[in-house]
XYZ file of C-alpha atoms in Angstrom:
710
model
C -0.284 0.427 -0.397
C 1.547 3.350 -0.633
C 1.504 6.132 2.459
C 1.874 9.778 1.280
C 2.629 13.040 4.514
C -0.891 14.663 4.703
C -1.322 18.318 6.147
C -3.711 19.769 7.238
C -4.024 22.899 8.334
C -6.719 25.943 9.839
C -6.007 29.680 9.193
C -7.721 31.650 11.642
C -8.323 35.018 13.290
C -6.149 36.012 16.889
C -6.857 32.059 18.586
C -7.386 32.694 22.910
C -4.035 32.398 24.044
C -5.072 30.651 26.728
C -6.900 28.358 24.689
C -4.098 26.845 22.561
C -2.334 25.199 23.525
C -5.592 22.417 24.413
C -6.942 23.266 21.136
C -3.758 22.516 18.879
C -4.220 19.054 21.310
C -7.627 18.233 20.387
C -7.831 19.519 16.336
C -4.656 17.217 15.205
C -5.210 14.375 18.292
C -9.159 13.914 17.176
C -7.700 13.930 13.260
C -5.252 11.565 13.822
C -7.458 9.105 15.802
C -10.358 9.366 12.895
C -7.740 8.343 10.641
C -6.389 5.686 12.270
C -9.869 4.204 13.097
C -10.538 4.069 9.347
C -7.009 2.186 8.936
C -5.977 4.946 7.180
C -2.263 4.833 9.357
C 0.404 2.895 9.443
C 2.476 1.131 12.699
C 5.392 4.009 11.736
C 3.037 6.851 10.921
C 3.830 9.581 13.087
C 1.527 13.029 14.271
C 3.440 16.960 14.125
C 1.205 19.341 15.582
C 1.725 22.978 14.692
C -0.411 25.644 16.745
C 0.546 30.045 16.875
C -1.885 32.544 17.398
C -3.781 32.553 13.647
C -3.246 28.419 12.425
C -4.233 24.959 13.574
C -2.647 22.056 11.806
C -1.275 18.847 11.940
C 0.504 16.523 9.683
C 0.886 13.023 10.073
C 3.394 10.257 7.973
C 2.797 7.158 6.081
C -0.942 8.279 5.111
C -2.995 6.078 2.915
C -4.691 7.369 -0.165
C -7.646 4.929 0.162
C -8.693 2.651 3.843
C -7.580 -1.318 3.155
C -11.527 -3.437 2.256
C -12.359 -5.017 4.527
C -14.193 -8.591 4.514
C -17.196 -8.677 5.811
C -20.448 -11.588 6.991
C -23.909 -9.991 7.118
C -26.921 -11.531 8.733
C -29.587 -12.153 5.650
C -33.144 -14.150 7.074
C -33.763 -17.871 8.124
C -33.633 -20.407 5.644
C -37.529 -20.659 6.439
C -38.335 -17.208 4.974
C -36.131 -16.454 2.408
C -36.505 -19.756 0.559
C -39.334 -20.943 -0.644
C -40.331 -25.294 -0.625
C -38.427 -25.644 -4.066
C -35.404 -23.341 -2.740
C -36.026 -20.840 -4.504
C -35.650 -17.612 -3.207
C -39.079 -15.997 -1.960
C -39.767 -12.001 -2.866
C -38.438 -11.076 0.646
C -35.273 -12.757 -0.205
C -35.190 -10.913 -3.763
C -35.561 -7.289 -1.776
C -33.204 -7.833 0.829
C -30.325 -8.699 -2.113
C -31.785 -5.905 -4.646
C -31.075 -4.061 -1.464
C -27.427 -4.386 -0.815
C -26.271 -5.590 -3.571
C -29.124 -6.014 -7.416
C -25.678 -8.410 -8.097
C -25.422 -11.096 -5.522
C -27.365 -14.484 -7.017
C -28.812 -16.552 -4.213
C -26.888 -19.097 -4.692
C -23.566 -17.844 -3.005
C -25.048 -17.237 0.013
C -23.877 -19.456 2.550
C -26.288 -21.630 5.322
C -25.052 -21.797 8.951
C -27.512 -23.011 11.625
C -28.718 -19.855 14.209
C -29.326 -20.608 16.986
C -32.662 -22.995 16.863
C -32.545 -22.125 13.267
C -30.838 -22.924 10.225
C -30.255 -19.115 8.014
C -28.745 -17.356 5.128
C -25.863 -14.704 5.582
C -23.754 -13.271 2.959
C -20.132 -13.119 2.688
C -19.041 -9.688 0.651
C -16.369 -7.478 0.704
C -16.061 -3.599 1.783
C -14.552 -1.070 0.326
C -12.486 0.876 1.552
C -13.225 4.589 2.689
C -11.016 6.935 0.354
C -8.700 9.588 1.975
C -11.588 12.441 0.829
C -14.534 10.670 2.608
C -12.563 9.813 5.337
C -10.660 13.672 6.217
C -13.961 15.278 5.568
C -15.708 13.016 8.797
C -12.346 13.397 10.635
C -12.294 17.652 10.370
C -16.151 17.898 10.546
C -15.882 15.303 13.905
C -12.737 17.150 14.465
C -14.291 21.310 14.596
C -17.277 19.825 16.257
C -15.558 18.102 19.314
C -13.255 21.254 19.871
C -13.243 22.606 23.678
C -13.902 25.968 22.639
C -13.998 28.481 25.321
C -16.917 30.674 23.762
C -18.333 30.285 19.797
C -18.215 32.897 17.340
C -20.832 33.289 15.249
C -20.061 34.839 11.824
C -20.920 35.269 8.068
C -19.574 33.448 5.331
C -18.620 35.735 2.064
C -22.113 35.410 1.019
C -23.090 37.933 4.077
C -26.216 34.772 4.417
C -24.642 31.712 5.532
C -23.337 32.311 9.379
C -20.689 29.250 10.782
C -19.394 29.106 14.521
C -15.508 28.877 15.091
C -14.016 29.765 18.267
C -12.554 32.482 15.398
C -13.459 33.403 12.199
C -11.741 30.788 9.254
C -10.015 32.494 6.592
C -8.354 29.172 5.127
C -8.247 25.325 4.614
C -5.244 23.423 3.681
C -5.248 19.400 2.989
C -2.090 17.443 1.153
C -1.899 14.954 0.471
C 1.891 14.744 -0.645
C 1.915 17.120 -2.864
C -2.021 16.825 -3.863
C -4.794 19.112 -2.358
C -7.529 16.999 -0.625
C -10.808 18.410 -2.060
C -12.394 18.061 1.238
C -14.546 21.242 2.788
C -15.298 22.453 6.700
C -16.764 25.755 7.444
C -17.792 27.119 3.735
C -14.114 27.251 2.555
C -13.162 24.421 0.400
C -9.345 23.169 0.723
C -6.200 24.159 -1.041
C -2.280 24.758 -1.097
C -2.401 28.400 -0.176
C -1.727 29.487 3.665
C 0.055 32.888 5.625
C 2.773 33.813 7.220
C 3.201 37.081 9.561
C 0.799 40.207 9.228
C 4.103 42.056 8.454
C 7.461 39.976 8.323
C 6.733 37.400 5.600
C 8.523 37.722 2.708
C 5.581 36.264 0.481
C 2.354 36.113 0.697
C 0.182 34.180 0.307
C 2.587 30.718 1.031
C 2.189 28.294 -1.471
C 2.320 24.828 0.063
C 4.583 23.431 -2.077
C 3.964 19.544 -0.717
C 3.040 18.299 2.763
C 6.525 18.153 3.641
C 7.216 21.930 3.405
C 5.212 23.195 4.875
C 7.488 23.746 8.158
C 9.891 24.906 6.640
C 8.302 27.161 4.094
C 6.708 28.744 7.064
C 10.062 29.939 8.621
C 11.840 30.890 5.410
C 8.845 32.670 3.534
C 6.039 33.142 6.000
C 9.069 33.848 8.964
C 6.923 32.119 11.053
C 7.625 29.162 13.528
C 4.284 27.169 13.144
C 5.717 24.595 16.264
C 4.359 25.439 19.497
C 7.105 23.319 21.763
C 9.733 24.731 18.641
C 8.417 28.626 19.803
C 8.319 28.302 22.987
C 11.714 26.551 22.779
C 13.532 29.330 20.839
C 11.401 31.898 23.834
C 13.092 30.256 26.514
C 16.618 30.577 24.416
C 16.549 33.958 23.748
C 15.069 34.689 27.202
C 18.526 33.064 29.093
C 20.552 35.014 26.365
C 19.275 38.207 26.779
C 19.341 37.914 30.026
C 23.203 36.150 31.327
C 24.907 39.089 29.821
C 23.137 41.422 32.777
C 23.743 38.335 35.211
C 20.112 38.808 36.113
C 17.711 35.805 35.573
C 13.744 35.674 34.122
C 11.470 35.060 36.832
C 10.302 31.470 35.632
C 6.020 30.971 34.739
C 5.271 28.066 33.327
C 1.932 29.476 33.103
C 3.220 32.290 31.042
C 5.841 31.570 28.727
C 2.529 29.178 27.779
C 0.298 32.260 27.153
C 3.533 34.449 25.396
C 4.832 31.666 22.995
C 0.216 31.579 22.192
C 0.562 35.172 21.348
C 3.406 35.636 18.438
C 4.518 33.537 15.848
C 7.900 35.175 15.016
C 9.560 35.522 18.736
C 12.257 38.608 19.376
C 13.149 39.636 22.771
C 14.249 42.616 23.845
C 15.575 44.018 27.840
C 13.510 47.322 28.656
C 14.398 49.119 32.071
C 11.537 51.350 34.574
C 12.646 53.990 37.045
C 14.534 52.131 39.895
C 11.934 54.786 42.384
C 9.394 52.143 42.109
C 11.591 49.305 43.035
C 10.484 50.891 46.643
C 6.396 48.976 45.917
C 6.680 45.207 47.036
C 8.209 43.475 44.793
C 5.093 40.822 44.299
C 3.286 43.687 43.301
C 5.504 44.810 39.686
C 6.044 41.603 39.228
C 2.336 40.496 38.580
C 1.250 43.664 37.181
C 4.005 43.353 34.814
C 3.364 39.596 33.698
C -0.595 39.828 33.537
C -0.763 43.307 32.184
C 2.063 43.580 30.042
C 2.772 39.997 29.343
C 6.765 40.914 30.323
C 9.217 38.541 32.105
C 10.955 40.613 35.415
C 14.509 39.585 35.413
C 15.768 38.925 39.222
C 18.831 39.561 40.839
C 21.146 36.943 41.771
C 19.409 36.628 45.663
C 15.855 36.843 43.748
C 16.005 40.683 43.888
C 13.390 42.442 41.358
C 15.587 44.730 39.391
C 13.949 47.730 37.101
C 15.324 45.564 33.959
C 12.127 43.591 32.632
C 12.097 41.334 28.818
C 9.738 41.646 26.224
C 8.956 39.044 24.074
C 8.094 40.737 20.760
C 5.952 39.650 17.402
C 8.936 42.293 15.383
C 12.103 41.646 14.822
C 13.070 45.253 13.634
C 16.638 46.343 12.513
C 16.429 49.538 15.591
C 14.524 47.545 18.029
C 14.257 50.816 20.413
C 10.693 52.460 19.199
C 9.883 48.717 20.429
C 11.451 48.613 23.519
C 10.464 52.924 24.300
C 6.679 51.594 23.678
C 6.675 49.369 26.122
C 8.573 51.285 28.629
C 6.000 53.539 28.230
C 2.928 51.611 28.871
C 4.082 49.840 31.469
C 4.689 52.923 33.566
C 1.188 54.106 34.253
C 0.592 50.035 35.516
C 3.716 49.962 38.127
C 2.605 54.315 39.078
C -0.430 52.703 39.818
C 0.711 50.304 41.912
C 2.500 52.680 43.586
C -0.502 54.648 44.592
C -2.014 51.878 46.190
C 0.817 50.308 47.992
C 1.430 53.987 49.585
C -2.662 54.754 50.013
C -2.896 51.409 51.855
C -0.177 52.363 53.991
C -2.315 54.945 55.291
C -4.704 53.122 57.030
C -3.499 50.515 59.856
C -4.996 46.882 59.070
C -6.398 46.416 62.101
C -8.679 49.745 61.491
C -9.883 47.694 58.491
C -11.151 44.414 60.240
C -14.735 46.248 60.829
C -14.993 46.535 57.909
C -14.924 43.444 56.999
C -18.885 42.727 58.365
C -20.503 44.384 55.547
C -18.578 41.390 53.139
C -20.924 38.532 52.274
C -18.578 35.292 52.586
C -21.814 32.609 51.757
C -25.789 34.050 51.547
C -25.437 30.548 54.547
C -22.560 31.343 56.584
C -22.298 35.227 57.128
C -20.329 37.333 56.368
C -16.221 37.907 56.299
C -16.473 39.313 59.931
C -18.589 36.255 60.904
C -16.347 33.852 59.421
C -13.097 35.838 61.098
C -14.506 35.463 64.217
C -14.780 31.662 63.686
C -11.555 31.096 62.207
C -9.757 32.833 65.085
C -11.720 30.355 67.741
C -10.546 28.148 66.493
C -6.462 29.411 65.343
C -6.933 29.863 69.489
C -7.901 26.663 70.296
C -5.614 24.380 67.822
C -2.388 27.612 69.308
C -3.258 26.690 72.903
C -3.077 22.305 72.339
C 0.034 22.752 70.226
C 1.882 26.092 72.079
C -0.424 26.632 75.863
C -2.075 30.447 76.581
C 1.170 32.319 75.116
C 1.019 30.807 70.454
C -2.535 31.052 71.461
C -2.550 34.812 72.145
C -0.798 34.755 68.624
C -2.922 32.759 66.498
C -5.673 34.154 67.744
C -4.217 37.883 66.537
C -3.116 37.202 63.200
C -6.781 35.369 62.656
C -7.747 38.789 63.617
C -5.762 40.472 61.066
C -6.127 37.885 58.292
C -8.697 38.700 55.633
C -8.287 42.605 56.764
C -6.112 43.185 53.494
C -8.983 42.024 51.576
C -10.009 46.109 51.443
C -7.154 46.925 50.707
C -6.981 48.895 47.095
C -4.114 46.702 46.417
C -5.798 43.479 46.556
C -8.820 44.790 44.661
C -6.678 45.403 41.971
C -4.567 42.382 42.093
C -6.169 39.725 44.060
C -4.028 37.453 43.816
C -1.960 39.603 46.891
C -4.126 38.491 49.666
C -1.933 37.648 52.103
C 0.768 38.266 50.614
C -0.057 41.919 51.375
C -1.377 41.791 54.382
C 1.966 41.007 55.852
C 4.063 44.218 53.985
C 1.255 46.190 55.731
C 1.426 44.510 59.006
C 5.312 45.021 59.016
C 4.698 48.882 57.953
C 2.750 48.994 62.057
C 4.962 47.265 63.466
C 3.236 43.712 63.965
C 6.101 40.724 64.374
C 7.202 39.283 61.624
C 5.355 35.643 63.486
C 2.008 37.690 63.081
C 3.383 39.140 59.917
C 4.236 36.127 57.836
C 1.435 34.105 59.594
C -0.772 36.485 58.249
C 0.888 35.415 54.896
C 0.885 31.746 55.225
C -2.435 31.222 56.242
C -3.424 30.563 53.190
C -0.722 28.177 52.654
C -0.579 25.645 50.917
C -2.508 27.641 47.833
C -1.527 25.022 45.553
C 0.294 21.000 45.311
C 3.551 21.007 46.169
C 3.506 24.090 47.661
C 5.351 25.177 50.778
C 3.730 25.036 54.513
C 3.624 27.812 56.617
C 6.275 29.201 57.987
C 6.320 29.030 61.284
C 3.588 27.880 64.356
C 1.682 31.148 64.367
C 0.926 30.656 60.861
C 0.200 26.874 61.119
C -2.362 27.612 63.656
C -4.553 29.543 61.047
C -3.898 28.362 58.674
C -4.925 24.967 60.172
C -8.106 27.250 61.005
C -9.180 28.549 57.588
C -8.694 25.394 56.160
C -10.903 23.207 58.976
C -13.362 26.223 59.206
C -14.188 26.314 55.163
C -13.774 22.456 55.239
C -16.739 22.483 58.136
C -18.408 25.575 56.920
C -19.360 23.658 53.355
C -19.820 20.650 54.450
C -22.448 21.477 58.058
C -24.465 23.378 54.729
C -24.586 20.436 51.951
C -21.532 21.731 50.257
C -19.974 19.012 49.404
C -18.228 18.390 46.360
C -19.280 15.637 42.899
C -17.407 14.893 40.362
C -15.515 18.065 39.676
C -16.929 20.841 40.395
C -15.548 21.755 43.921
C -16.139 25.324 44.057
C -14.911 26.456 46.601
C -11.732 24.205 46.815
C -12.578 21.613 49.500
C -10.319 18.892 48.258
C -7.152 21.883 47.699
C -8.365 22.911 51.386
C -8.190 19.039 52.911
C -5.351 18.709 51.577
C -3.804 21.313 52.945
C -4.991 20.112 56.440
C -3.444 16.746 55.538
C -0.594 17.456 54.702
C -0.028 20.909 57.527
C -0.591 17.470 59.967
C 2.072 15.076 58.572
C 5.290 17.403 57.506
C 4.585 19.646 60.778
C 4.621 16.725 63.012
C 2.045 17.872 65.061
C 0.078 15.960 67.906
C -3.145 17.163 67.214
C -6.414 14.801 67.394
C -8.185 15.883 64.323
C -11.303 14.312 64.753
C -11.777 15.503 68.448
C -10.835 18.459 67.515
C -13.731 18.554 64.696
C -16.414 16.477 65.652
C -15.692 15.107 69.814
C -19.265 14.951 71.591
C -17.951 15.407 74.912
C -16.629 19.271 74.709
C -15.403 22.057 72.031
C -14.875 21.666 68.739
C -15.015 23.374 65.160
C -18.464 21.273 63.954
C -19.946 23.693 67.404
C -19.515 27.136 65.296
C -22.442 25.883 63.856
C -24.597 23.960 65.917
C -27.198 26.634 65.552
C -27.040 27.061 61.719
C -30.378 26.109 59.783
C -30.457 22.397 59.561
C -27.368 21.159 61.044
C -26.830 17.477 62.097
C -23.796 16.803 63.871
C -23.597 12.714 62.456
C -23.820 13.622 59.051
C -21.540 16.146 59.064
C -18.616 14.048 61.036
C -19.374 10.966 58.257
C -19.310 13.111 55.182
C -16.608 14.977 56.219
C -14.713 11.743 57.773
C -15.420 10.114 54.623
C -14.430 13.181 52.652
C -11.116 13.778 54.374
C -10.069 9.639 54.258
C -10.635 9.800 50.714
C -7.990 12.362 50.314
C -5.247 10.986 53.129
C -5.419 7.763 51.076
C -4.299 9.732 48.057
C -1.432 11.626 49.846
C -0.396 7.848 50.254
C -0.751 6.531 47.366
C 1.531 10.165 46.012
C 3.912 8.718 48.355
C 4.072 4.871 47.377
C 2.208 3.021 49.642
C 0.076 0.793 48.837
C -3.474 0.342 49.233
C -2.988 -2.203 51.595
C -1.183 -1.056 53.361
C -2.711 1.845 54.149
C -5.859 0.185 55.495
C -3.609 -1.161 57.887
C -3.276 1.554 59.801
C -6.416 4.551 58.272
C -8.696 1.621 60.179
C -12.120 1.251 59.286
C -11.934 3.953 57.068
C -11.765 6.510 59.930
C -9.906 9.716 60.459
C -6.312 8.624 62.371
C -5.697 11.010 65.527
C -1.929 11.188 65.351
C -0.891 11.888 61.803
C 1.791 13.005 62.915
C 2.929 9.621 63.343
C 1.690 8.248 60.384
C 5.001 7.785 57.991
C 6.308 6.097 60.496
C 3.728 3.647 61.308
C 3.491 2.810 57.896
C 7.315 2.204 57.378
C 7.096 0.193 59.843
C 4.745 -1.529 57.704
C 6.761 -1.865 54.461
C 9.570 -3.548 56.851
C 7.084 -5.765 57.657
C 5.838 -6.778 55.232
C 9.316 -7.059 53.820
C 10.033 -10.198 55.859
C 9.979 -14.344 55.360
C 7.334 -14.565 58.571
C 5.088 -11.449 57.469
C 2.559 -13.234 55.028
C 2.282 -16.724 57.550
C 1.867 -14.059 60.617
C -0.791 -11.816 58.849
C -2.482 -14.550 57.988
C -3.448 -15.531 60.784
C -3.644 -12.498 61.990
C -6.991 -11.932 60.139
C -7.538 -15.997 61.178
C -7.707 -15.355 64.437
C -10.016 -11.816 64.304
C -12.152 -13.599 62.208
C -12.374 -16.267 65.509
C -12.856 -13.545 67.952
C -15.090 -12.172 66.254
C -17.416 -14.941 66.395
C -17.322 -15.279 70.083
C -20.845 -14.704 71.611
C -20.687 -11.876 74.965
C -17.736 -10.934 76.139
C -14.111 -12.331 74.979
C -12.449 -13.210 77.817
C -9.334 -11.608 78.856
C -7.703 -13.888 81.673
C -4.937 -16.939 80.898
C -4.793 -19.681 83.071
C -0.976 -21.625 82.648
C -2.519 -23.917 84.421
C -5.165 -24.727 82.194
C -3.182 -25.378 79.288
C -3.657 -28.958 77.688
C -1.362 -29.098 74.051
C 2.254 -28.302 73.897
C 1.514 -25.998 71.323
C -0.323 -23.407 73.192
C 1.916 -23.917 76.516
C 4.900 -22.996 73.700
C 2.554 -20.144 71.603
C 2.095 -18.812 75.731
C 5.334 -19.054 76.147
C 7.148 -17.510 73.172
C 4.187 -14.336 73.858
C 5.354 -14.261 77.496
C 8.754 -13.566 75.701
C 8.183 -11.050 72.689
C 5.628 -9.425 74.220
C 7.241 -7.167 76.981
C 10.017 -6.127 73.432
C 7.009 -4.765 70.854
C 5.544 -3.842 73.075
C 8.840 -1.675 75.205
C 9.124 -0.861 71.309
C 6.300 0.514 70.919
C 6.043 2.441 73.693
C 9.498 3.718 72.242
C 8.221 5.166 69.248
C 10.164 2.162 67.551
C 7.326 1.117 65.161
C 9.461 -1.105 63.440
C 11.089 -2.213 65.782
C 7.637 -3.546 67.640
C 6.845 -5.541 64.238
C 9.664 -6.870 63.747
C 9.859 -8.430 67.179
C 7.142 -10.072 66.101
C 8.594 -12.456 63.237
C 9.793 -14.715 66.713
C 5.959 -15.431 66.909
C 5.771 -17.148 63.371
C 6.387 -21.048 64.096
C 4.314 -20.995 67.851
C 1.690 -19.464 65.961
C 1.961 -21.704 62.695
C 2.125 -25.145 65.013
C -1.578 -23.499 67.614
C -3.337 -23.439 64.379
C -1.675 -27.051 63.278
C -2.849 -28.727 66.237
C -4.775 -26.663 68.948
C -8.680 -26.615 68.695
C -9.993 -23.515 69.943
C -13.119 -24.628 69.947
C -13.093 -27.147 72.563
C -15.550 -29.097 74.140
C -14.769 -27.605 78.229
C -16.103 -23.674 78.495
C -13.444 -23.258 80.706
C -10.348 -24.682 77.957
C -11.667 -23.011 75.669
C -12.342 -19.749 77.433
C -8.295 -19.779 78.488
C -7.896 -20.373 74.416
C -9.855 -17.574 73.537
C -8.019 -15.388 76.261
C -4.681 -16.238 74.817
C -5.765 -15.462 71.427
C -6.881 -12.354 72.534
C -3.750 -11.419 73.757
C -1.889 -11.982 70.970
C -4.428 -10.325 68.380
C -3.707 -7.108 70.788
C 0.487 -7.213 70.685
C 0.196 -7.707 67.504
C -2.523 -5.334 66.638
C -1.188 -1.884 67.939
C 0.949 -0.667 65.065
C -1.124 -1.362 62.749
C -3.848 -4.300 61.498
C -1.887 -6.856 60.297
C -4.599 -8.717 58.924
C -4.966 -6.257 56.161
C -2.147 -7.418 54.889
C -2.990 -10.900 53.971
C -3.680 -11.597 50.881
């Protein structure tokens, strides 16, 4: 089968930059998959994706002009219906054959048993589709299924017909080798003409000679780097080359890099400068305004401090770039001046003076104002601080929680919501508050995303936990539980943040008791007067939610589900998150022992025996009642090993505690081989149950080893 390379391009008006990469992946992937399913691609066919501000394109190697013919077998009807008593075709069969192919001879049909009846089957060859037909369908499907952020309706050249796409499409290219594939879509018929750079193309249109020459011709004749990945790599190279002679480093921001790659077709990196007076403004403000509003790459010195220079990724490359640089410098000054104005104005008012204003800001229509929420966060932060560091820490946590949301009412955060917390820290320091309080205000949002750093001090830990727990309990108490991919209040992120802080900071904090202990003050008690509050339902739903997040977090750390279930018992949230890693590592070390499989199985067997005991499980062991040598041997071994395992457990050496159990394998195996637990003598049975109960308790102090059994 002869094959040639295929190229398909949509030439469009400027596409949404933040959606470009996803549009590229979906458009190219859809066409490739459609042609592959229809048999046009070979095992060694390779797809290349292209996307620029004004084009989406895909190139696929070794594409057939026609799909292979396919054999098929079709059941027609029962023999009794298709043939009469003489074996001649009935009118029903004649009509059926005519609908398939009038040239079919009924004598060529096959008779085969089909269940209880004999049926007629027709076997034939289905001609393969042509590339034109298959590509037409593939293009239509690809366009229909694109994840378009917002569909645009626009008229075609006739002025009457309208079509829908993300942006108006002005050109369609479809080449198979050097031949045009005559497909049509969005009112356009495929050709070989495309267009290069708006201002710097050497020729226009760019007439493509073949599918293979697409990228090279666009680069040489059209001054366009069509490949998103190649263009991105070129920008990275130019950014580094421009920064290196200055001794600086551009801000590392993949999202900004992707967006800029989607804005230019021929990148040209230039260096701009602004007045040093603006450096008095917190660098987070300047960096954000330059990135968000101007798409610049701020330059940092070796210490990570912002400089007064920045990098511009231009879409043109004039011989004299001074006008481009001056224009960008002129545009950025008002942005920086606004930031300086906001900063100066905000500092005229103390942070604590803004707290009362939070009472006028609605947090949630069922949970009250931000002021009411701050009061709840304060109460939780005080309780956590009291447990972790006594009265002194509780007072600091209370103050930081009071001020944590005050910067929401500042001009700077009003303009740049991404700076909430960060500006609170700057304004707290300006007001003369300690770094413990100031950094806690900034850090209470952490971790903001997966892999983000945790709060840097204990005050910040208290407020961060309080803020996240208030959100979780509050939203769950009013039934705002995440479903599927919908999580508008980022509750999954809040839950993971709580778990990470407790585990990675090694906090001795009993989370279940803090959340819903029925005998004392809890986070849940803050919501008891809310309409519809149900503590029992809240405890079950939030426990399950947190356990799911915990399991996912531990699976990411390469622990197995069996290891996790051995620690997270009965799907209940562990009381001490700080001990999880040590206990899991101990379980993993135990699993590596040759004795572990047998002991885990025995532990499971013991557990099942004890579950079936009616009434209370005996606890007192009477050595005088032992009859069988094996039960005496197990009692002796347990008497010797239990103190070792218990001592290691009390010392926090969980691995040592479980490892000590390895010596029990032989006596446990011998016990079950030769001892009948459910003896006829009630006293003997009770004694053996007491022995097994002590064995079970000894083995399961660190983890439920039965969960490791296959």
